[in-house]
mmCIF file of C-alpha atoms and ligand atoms in Angstrom:
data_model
loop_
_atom_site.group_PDB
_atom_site.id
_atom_site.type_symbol
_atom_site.label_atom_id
_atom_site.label_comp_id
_atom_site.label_asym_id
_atom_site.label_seq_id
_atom_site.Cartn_x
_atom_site.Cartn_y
_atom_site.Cartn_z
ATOM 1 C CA UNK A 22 -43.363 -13.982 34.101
ATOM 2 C CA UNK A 23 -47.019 -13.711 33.681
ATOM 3 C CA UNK A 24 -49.306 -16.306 35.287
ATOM 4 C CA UNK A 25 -52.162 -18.679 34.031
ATOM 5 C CA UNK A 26 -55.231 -18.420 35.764
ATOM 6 C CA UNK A 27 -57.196 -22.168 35.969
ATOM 7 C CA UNK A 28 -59.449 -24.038 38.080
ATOM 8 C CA UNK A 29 -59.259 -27.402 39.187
ATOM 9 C CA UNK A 30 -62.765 -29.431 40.387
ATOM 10 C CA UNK A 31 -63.135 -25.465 41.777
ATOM 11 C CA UNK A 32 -60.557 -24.573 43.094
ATOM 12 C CA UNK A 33 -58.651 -21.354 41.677
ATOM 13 C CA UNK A 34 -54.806 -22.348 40.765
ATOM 14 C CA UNK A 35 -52.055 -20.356 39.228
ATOM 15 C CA UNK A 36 -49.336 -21.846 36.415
ATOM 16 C CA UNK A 37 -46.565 -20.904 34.240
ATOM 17 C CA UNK A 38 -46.314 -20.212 30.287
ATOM 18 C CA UNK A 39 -45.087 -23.685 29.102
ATOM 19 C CA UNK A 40 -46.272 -25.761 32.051
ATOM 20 C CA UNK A 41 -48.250 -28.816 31.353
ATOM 21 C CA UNK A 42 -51.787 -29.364 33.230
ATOM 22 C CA UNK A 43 -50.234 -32.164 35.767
ATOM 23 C CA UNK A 44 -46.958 -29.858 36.420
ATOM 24 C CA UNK A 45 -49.468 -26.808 37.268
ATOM 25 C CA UNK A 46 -51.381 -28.840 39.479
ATOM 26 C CA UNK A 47 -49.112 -30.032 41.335
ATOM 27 C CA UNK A 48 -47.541 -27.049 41.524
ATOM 28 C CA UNK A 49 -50.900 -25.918 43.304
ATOM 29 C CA UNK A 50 -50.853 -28.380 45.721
ATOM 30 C CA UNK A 51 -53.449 -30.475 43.469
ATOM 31 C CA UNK A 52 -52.752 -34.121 42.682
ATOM 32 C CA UNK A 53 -53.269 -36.101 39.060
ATOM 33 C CA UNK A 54 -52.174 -39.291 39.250
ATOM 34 C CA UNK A 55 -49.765 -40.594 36.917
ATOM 35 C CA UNK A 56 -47.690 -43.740 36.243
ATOM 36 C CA UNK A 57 -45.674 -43.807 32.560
ATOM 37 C CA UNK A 58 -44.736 -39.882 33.439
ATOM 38 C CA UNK A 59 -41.268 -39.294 35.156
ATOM 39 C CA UNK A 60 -40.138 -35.606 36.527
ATOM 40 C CA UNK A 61 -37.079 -34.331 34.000
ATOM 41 C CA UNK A 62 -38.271 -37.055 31.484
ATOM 42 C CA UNK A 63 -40.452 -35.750 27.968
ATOM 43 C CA UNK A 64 -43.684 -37.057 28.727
ATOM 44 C CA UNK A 65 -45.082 -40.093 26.646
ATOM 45 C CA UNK A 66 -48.996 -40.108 27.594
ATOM 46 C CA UNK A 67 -48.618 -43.945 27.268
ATOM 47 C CA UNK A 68 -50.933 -44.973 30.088
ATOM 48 C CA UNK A 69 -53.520 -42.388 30.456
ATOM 49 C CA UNK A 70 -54.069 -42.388 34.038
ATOM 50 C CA UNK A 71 -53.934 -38.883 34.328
ATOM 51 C CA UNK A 72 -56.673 -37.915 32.518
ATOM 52 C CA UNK A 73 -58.609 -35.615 33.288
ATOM 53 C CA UNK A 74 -61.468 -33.364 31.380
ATOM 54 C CA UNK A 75 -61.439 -30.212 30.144
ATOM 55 C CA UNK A 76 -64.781 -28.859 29.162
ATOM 56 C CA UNK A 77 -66.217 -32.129 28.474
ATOM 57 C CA UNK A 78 -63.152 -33.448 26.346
ATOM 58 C CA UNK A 79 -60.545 -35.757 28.110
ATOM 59 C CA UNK A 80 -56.737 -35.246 27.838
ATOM 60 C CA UNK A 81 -54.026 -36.591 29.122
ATOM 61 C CA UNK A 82 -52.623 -33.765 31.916
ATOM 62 C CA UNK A 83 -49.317 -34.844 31.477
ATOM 63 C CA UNK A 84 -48.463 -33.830 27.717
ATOM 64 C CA UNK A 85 -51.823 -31.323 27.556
ATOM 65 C CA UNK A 86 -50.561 -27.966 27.906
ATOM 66 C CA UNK A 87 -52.042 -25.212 30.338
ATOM 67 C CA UNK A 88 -54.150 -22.564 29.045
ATOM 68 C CA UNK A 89 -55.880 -19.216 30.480
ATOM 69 C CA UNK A 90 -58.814 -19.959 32.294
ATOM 70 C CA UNK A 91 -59.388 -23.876 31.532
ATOM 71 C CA UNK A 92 -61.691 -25.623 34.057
ATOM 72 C CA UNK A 93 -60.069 -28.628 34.983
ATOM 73 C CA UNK A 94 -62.258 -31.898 36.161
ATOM 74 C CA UNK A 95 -59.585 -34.310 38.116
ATOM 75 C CA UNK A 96 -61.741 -36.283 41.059
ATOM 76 C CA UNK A 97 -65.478 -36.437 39.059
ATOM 77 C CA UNK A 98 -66.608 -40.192 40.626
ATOM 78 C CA UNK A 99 -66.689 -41.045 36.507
ATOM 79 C CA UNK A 100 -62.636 -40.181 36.116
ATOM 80 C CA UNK A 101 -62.136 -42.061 39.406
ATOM 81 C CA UNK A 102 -63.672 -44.858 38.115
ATOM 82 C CA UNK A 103 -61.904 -44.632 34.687
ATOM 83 C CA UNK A 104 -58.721 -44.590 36.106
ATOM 84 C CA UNK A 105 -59.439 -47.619 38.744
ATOM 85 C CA UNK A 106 -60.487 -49.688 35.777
ATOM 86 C CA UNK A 107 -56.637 -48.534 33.605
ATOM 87 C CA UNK A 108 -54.916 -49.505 37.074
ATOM 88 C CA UNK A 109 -57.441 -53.024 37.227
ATOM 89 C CA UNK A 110 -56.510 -53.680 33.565
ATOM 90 C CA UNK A 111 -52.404 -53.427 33.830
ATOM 91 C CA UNK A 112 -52.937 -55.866 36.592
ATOM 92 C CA UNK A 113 -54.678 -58.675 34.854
ATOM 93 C CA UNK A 114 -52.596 -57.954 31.463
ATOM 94 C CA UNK A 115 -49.661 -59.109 33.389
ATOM 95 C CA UNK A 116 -48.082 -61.231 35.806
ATOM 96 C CA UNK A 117 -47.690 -59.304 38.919
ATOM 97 C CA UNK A 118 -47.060 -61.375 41.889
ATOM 98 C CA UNK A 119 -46.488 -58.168 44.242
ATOM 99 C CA UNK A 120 -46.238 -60.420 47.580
ATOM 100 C CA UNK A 121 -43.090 -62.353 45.724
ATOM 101 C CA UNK A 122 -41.918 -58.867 43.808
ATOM 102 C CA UNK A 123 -38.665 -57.190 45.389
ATOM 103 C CA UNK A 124 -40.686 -53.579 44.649
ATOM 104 C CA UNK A 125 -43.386 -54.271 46.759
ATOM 105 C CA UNK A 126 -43.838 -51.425 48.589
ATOM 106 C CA UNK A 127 -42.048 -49.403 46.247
ATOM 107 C CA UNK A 128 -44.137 -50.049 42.873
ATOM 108 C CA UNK A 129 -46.089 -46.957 41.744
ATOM 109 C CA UNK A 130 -48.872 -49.426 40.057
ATOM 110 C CA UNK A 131 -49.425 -51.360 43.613
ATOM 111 C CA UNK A 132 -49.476 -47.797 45.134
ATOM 112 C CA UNK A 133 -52.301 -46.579 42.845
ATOM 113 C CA UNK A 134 -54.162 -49.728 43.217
ATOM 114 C CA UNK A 135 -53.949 -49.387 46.883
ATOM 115 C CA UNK A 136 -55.095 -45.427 46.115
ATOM 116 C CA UNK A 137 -58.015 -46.454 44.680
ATOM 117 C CA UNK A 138 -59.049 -49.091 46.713
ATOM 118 C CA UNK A 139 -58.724 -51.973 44.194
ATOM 119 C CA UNK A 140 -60.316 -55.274 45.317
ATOM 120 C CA UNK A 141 -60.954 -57.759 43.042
ATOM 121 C CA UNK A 142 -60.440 -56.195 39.104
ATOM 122 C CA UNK A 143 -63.405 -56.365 36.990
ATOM 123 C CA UNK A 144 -62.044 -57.863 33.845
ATOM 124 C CA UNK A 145 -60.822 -61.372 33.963
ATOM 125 C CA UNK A 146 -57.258 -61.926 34.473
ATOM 126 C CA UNK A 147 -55.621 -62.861 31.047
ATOM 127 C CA UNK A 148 -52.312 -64.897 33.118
ATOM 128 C CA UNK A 149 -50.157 -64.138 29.494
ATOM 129 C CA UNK A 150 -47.187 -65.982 28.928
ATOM 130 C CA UNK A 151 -44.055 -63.303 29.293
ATOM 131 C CA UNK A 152 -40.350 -64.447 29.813
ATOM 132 C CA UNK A 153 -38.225 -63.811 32.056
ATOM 133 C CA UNK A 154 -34.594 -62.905 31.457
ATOM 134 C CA UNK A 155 -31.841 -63.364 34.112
ATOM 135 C CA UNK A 156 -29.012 -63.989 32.084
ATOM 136 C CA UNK A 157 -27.364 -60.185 31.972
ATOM 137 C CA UNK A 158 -24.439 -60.096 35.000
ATOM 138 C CA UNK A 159 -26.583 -56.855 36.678
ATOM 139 C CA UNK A 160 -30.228 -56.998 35.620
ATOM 140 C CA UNK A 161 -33.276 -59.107 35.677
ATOM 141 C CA UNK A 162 -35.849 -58.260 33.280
ATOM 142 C CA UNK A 163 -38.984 -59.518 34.540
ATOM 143 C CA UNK A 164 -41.626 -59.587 31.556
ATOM 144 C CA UNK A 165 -44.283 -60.364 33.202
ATOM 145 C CA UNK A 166 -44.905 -57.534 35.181
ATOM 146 C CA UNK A 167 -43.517 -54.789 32.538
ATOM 147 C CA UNK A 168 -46.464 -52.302 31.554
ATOM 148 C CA UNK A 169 -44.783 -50.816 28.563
ATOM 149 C CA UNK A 170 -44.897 -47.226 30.088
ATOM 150 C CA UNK A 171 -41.270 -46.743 28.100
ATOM 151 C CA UNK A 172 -39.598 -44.782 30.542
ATOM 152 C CA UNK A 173 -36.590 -47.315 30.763
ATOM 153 C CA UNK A 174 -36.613 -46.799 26.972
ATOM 154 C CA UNK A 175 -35.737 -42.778 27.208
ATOM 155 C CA UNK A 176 -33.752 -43.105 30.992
ATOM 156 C CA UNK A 177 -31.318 -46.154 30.911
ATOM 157 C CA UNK A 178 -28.502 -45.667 28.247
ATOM 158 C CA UNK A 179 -24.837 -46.016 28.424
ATOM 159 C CA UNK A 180 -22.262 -43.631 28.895
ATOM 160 C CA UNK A 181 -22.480 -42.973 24.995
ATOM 161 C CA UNK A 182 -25.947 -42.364 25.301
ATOM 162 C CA UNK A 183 -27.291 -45.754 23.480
ATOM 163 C CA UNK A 184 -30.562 -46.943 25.291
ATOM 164 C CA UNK A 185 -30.541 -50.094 26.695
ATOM 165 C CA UNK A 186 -34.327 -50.615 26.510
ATOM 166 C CA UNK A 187 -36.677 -50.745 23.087
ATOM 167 C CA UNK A 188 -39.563 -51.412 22.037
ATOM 168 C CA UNK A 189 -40.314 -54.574 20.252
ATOM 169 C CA UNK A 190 -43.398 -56.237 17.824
ATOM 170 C CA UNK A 191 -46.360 -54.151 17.766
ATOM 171 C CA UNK A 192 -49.907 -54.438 19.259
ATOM 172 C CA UNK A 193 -50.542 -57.299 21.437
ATOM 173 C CA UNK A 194 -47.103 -58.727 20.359
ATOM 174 C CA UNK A 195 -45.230 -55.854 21.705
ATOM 175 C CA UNK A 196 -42.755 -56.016 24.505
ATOM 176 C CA UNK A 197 -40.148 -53.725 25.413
ATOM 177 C CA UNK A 198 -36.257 -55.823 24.784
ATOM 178 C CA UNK A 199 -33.287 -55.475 26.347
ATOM 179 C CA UNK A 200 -29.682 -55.763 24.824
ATOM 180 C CA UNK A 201 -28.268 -57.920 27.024
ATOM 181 C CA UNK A 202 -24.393 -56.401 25.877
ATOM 182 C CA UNK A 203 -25.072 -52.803 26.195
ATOM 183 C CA UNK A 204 -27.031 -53.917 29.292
ATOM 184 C CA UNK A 205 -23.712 -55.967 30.898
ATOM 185 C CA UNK A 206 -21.933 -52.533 30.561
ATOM 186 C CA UNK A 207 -23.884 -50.534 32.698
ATOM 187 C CA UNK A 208 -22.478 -50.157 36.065
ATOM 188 C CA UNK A 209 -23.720 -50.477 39.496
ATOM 189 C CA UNK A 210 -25.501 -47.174 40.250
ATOM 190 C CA UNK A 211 -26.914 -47.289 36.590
ATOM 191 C CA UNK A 212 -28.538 -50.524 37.201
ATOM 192 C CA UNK A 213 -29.731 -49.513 40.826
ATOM 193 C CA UNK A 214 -31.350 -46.105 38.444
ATOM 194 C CA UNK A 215 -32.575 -48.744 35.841
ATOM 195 C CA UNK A 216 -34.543 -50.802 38.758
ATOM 196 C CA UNK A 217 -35.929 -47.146 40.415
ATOM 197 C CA UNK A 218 -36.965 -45.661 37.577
ATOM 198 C CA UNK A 219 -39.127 -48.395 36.323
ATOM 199 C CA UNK A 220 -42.460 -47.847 37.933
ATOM 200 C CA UNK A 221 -43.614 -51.652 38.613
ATOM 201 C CA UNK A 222 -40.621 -54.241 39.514
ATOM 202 C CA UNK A 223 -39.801 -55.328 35.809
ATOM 203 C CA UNK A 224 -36.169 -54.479 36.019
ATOM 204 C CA UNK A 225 -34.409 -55.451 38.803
ATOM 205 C CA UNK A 226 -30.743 -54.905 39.861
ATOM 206 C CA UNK A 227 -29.100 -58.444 40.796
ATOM 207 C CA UNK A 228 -27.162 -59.442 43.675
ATOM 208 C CA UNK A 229 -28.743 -57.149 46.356
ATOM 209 C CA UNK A 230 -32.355 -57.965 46.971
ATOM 210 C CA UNK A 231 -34.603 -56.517 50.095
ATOM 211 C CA UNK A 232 -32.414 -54.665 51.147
ATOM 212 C CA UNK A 233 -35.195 -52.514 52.604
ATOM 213 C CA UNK A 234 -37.369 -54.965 54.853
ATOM 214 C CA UNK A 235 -40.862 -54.379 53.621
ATOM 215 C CA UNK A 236 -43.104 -52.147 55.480
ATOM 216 C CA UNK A 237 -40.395 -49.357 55.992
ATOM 217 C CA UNK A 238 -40.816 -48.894 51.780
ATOM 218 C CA UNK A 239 -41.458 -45.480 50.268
ATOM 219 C CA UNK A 240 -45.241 -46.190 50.127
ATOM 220 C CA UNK A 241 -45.300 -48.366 53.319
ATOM 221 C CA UNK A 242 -44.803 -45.015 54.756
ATOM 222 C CA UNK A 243 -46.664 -42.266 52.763
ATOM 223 C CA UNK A 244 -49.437 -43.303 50.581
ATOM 224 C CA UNK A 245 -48.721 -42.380 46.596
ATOM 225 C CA UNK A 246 -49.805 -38.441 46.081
ATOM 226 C CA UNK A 247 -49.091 -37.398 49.322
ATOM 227 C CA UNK A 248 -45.983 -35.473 48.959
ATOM 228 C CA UNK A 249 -48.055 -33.643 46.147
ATOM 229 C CA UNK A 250 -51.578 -33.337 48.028
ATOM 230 C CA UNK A 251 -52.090 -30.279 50.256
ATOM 231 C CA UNK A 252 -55.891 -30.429 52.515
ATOM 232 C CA UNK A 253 -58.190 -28.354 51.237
ATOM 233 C CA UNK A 254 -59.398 -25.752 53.982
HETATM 234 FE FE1 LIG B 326 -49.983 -39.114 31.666
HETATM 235 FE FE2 LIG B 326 -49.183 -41.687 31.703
HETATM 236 S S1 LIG B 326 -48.954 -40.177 33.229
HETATM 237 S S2 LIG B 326 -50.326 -40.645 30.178
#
């Protein structure tokens, strides 16, 4: 299979015909961060945190694919910055309450925000008024700290393939709905998948909470990107 020759902030990296830029990269050792994007899953480019620029133009590396001899900008202080403020903004569009929230320590969102440092955000904190719905037998869907990145939409369905999750309303309105009798059917390891694969702690699985003490979390351990990073030399 021939290979695609590109660069990223310099350094020379090799991908595959039909790879996206992210995939590549990481493939190289290289890190983009990303948050709405799940391995196996089509990729959305809902959140934009992986952008990165390509001769001056920014794409998203997740659904832009690779191309012979493309010069990829991923760490310019600018992009840094961009993404910090994305990561600043889900966090005061929401409710997130990660010392209370059962995927502390687990949460991709708290992981980036701890990747990049975040303080204090810069915008004001908009404290919205979301729901919260306990009343399916396995799942809690916790509004307030959903950030719409739809991958519950495309990942949790039943064993006739009808998604659980869907978007609802539009714009600011918009919120992603359960049904709560397609969502009573799902059984245990589906709603333990539902809770992983959401990226911030908006669906949780009932009945077993903290069942891994925090501290000994996935990102108590390894900070987010590390499994993907390799030291430059
Ligand atoms: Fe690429 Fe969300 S990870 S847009």
């Amino acid at each position: 299979m021939s290979k695609i020759k590109f660069s990223v902030d310099g350094r020379e990296c090799f991908g595959k015909p039909g790879q996206t830029i992210l995939e590549a990269a990481r493939d190289n050792g290289v890190y983009i961060p990303s948050l709405c994007r799940y391995e196996g899953l089509k990729p959305t480019g809902s959140c934009r945190i992986c952008t990165v620029r390509v001769g001056g133009r920014y794409m998203a590396a997740c659904t832009q694919p690779l191309s012979e001899g493309i010069t990829v900008e991923n760490t310019a202080p600018d992009l840094e910055d961009m993404r910090r403020a994305m990561i600043e903004m889900l966090f005061v569009g929401g409710n997130h309450m990660c010392p209370t929230c059962e995927k502390s320590g687990n949460c991709e969102l708290q992981a980036l925000a701890y990747r990049y440092q975040m303080l204090v955000p810069r915008f004001p904190y908009q404290f919205p008024l979301r729901t919260i719905d306990p009343t399916g037998p396995k799942l809690l869907v916790d509004h307030n700290r959903c950030i719409k990145c739809h991958r519950c939409v495309a990942m949790v369905k039943t064993k006739d393939g009808k998604s659980v999750f869907g978007p609802l309303y539009r714009s600011k309105r918009k919120k992603i709905g359960a049904d709560l009798t397609l969502a009573a059917g799902l059984t245990d390891d589906q709603a333990k998948k539902a809770m992983d694969h959401c990226p911030v702690g908006a669906i949780l699985k009932k009945e077993i909470g903290f069942a891994v003490p925090i501290g000994r979390r996935t990102y108590d351990k390894a900070p987010i990107g590390s499994d993907v990073e390799t030291p430059r030399t």
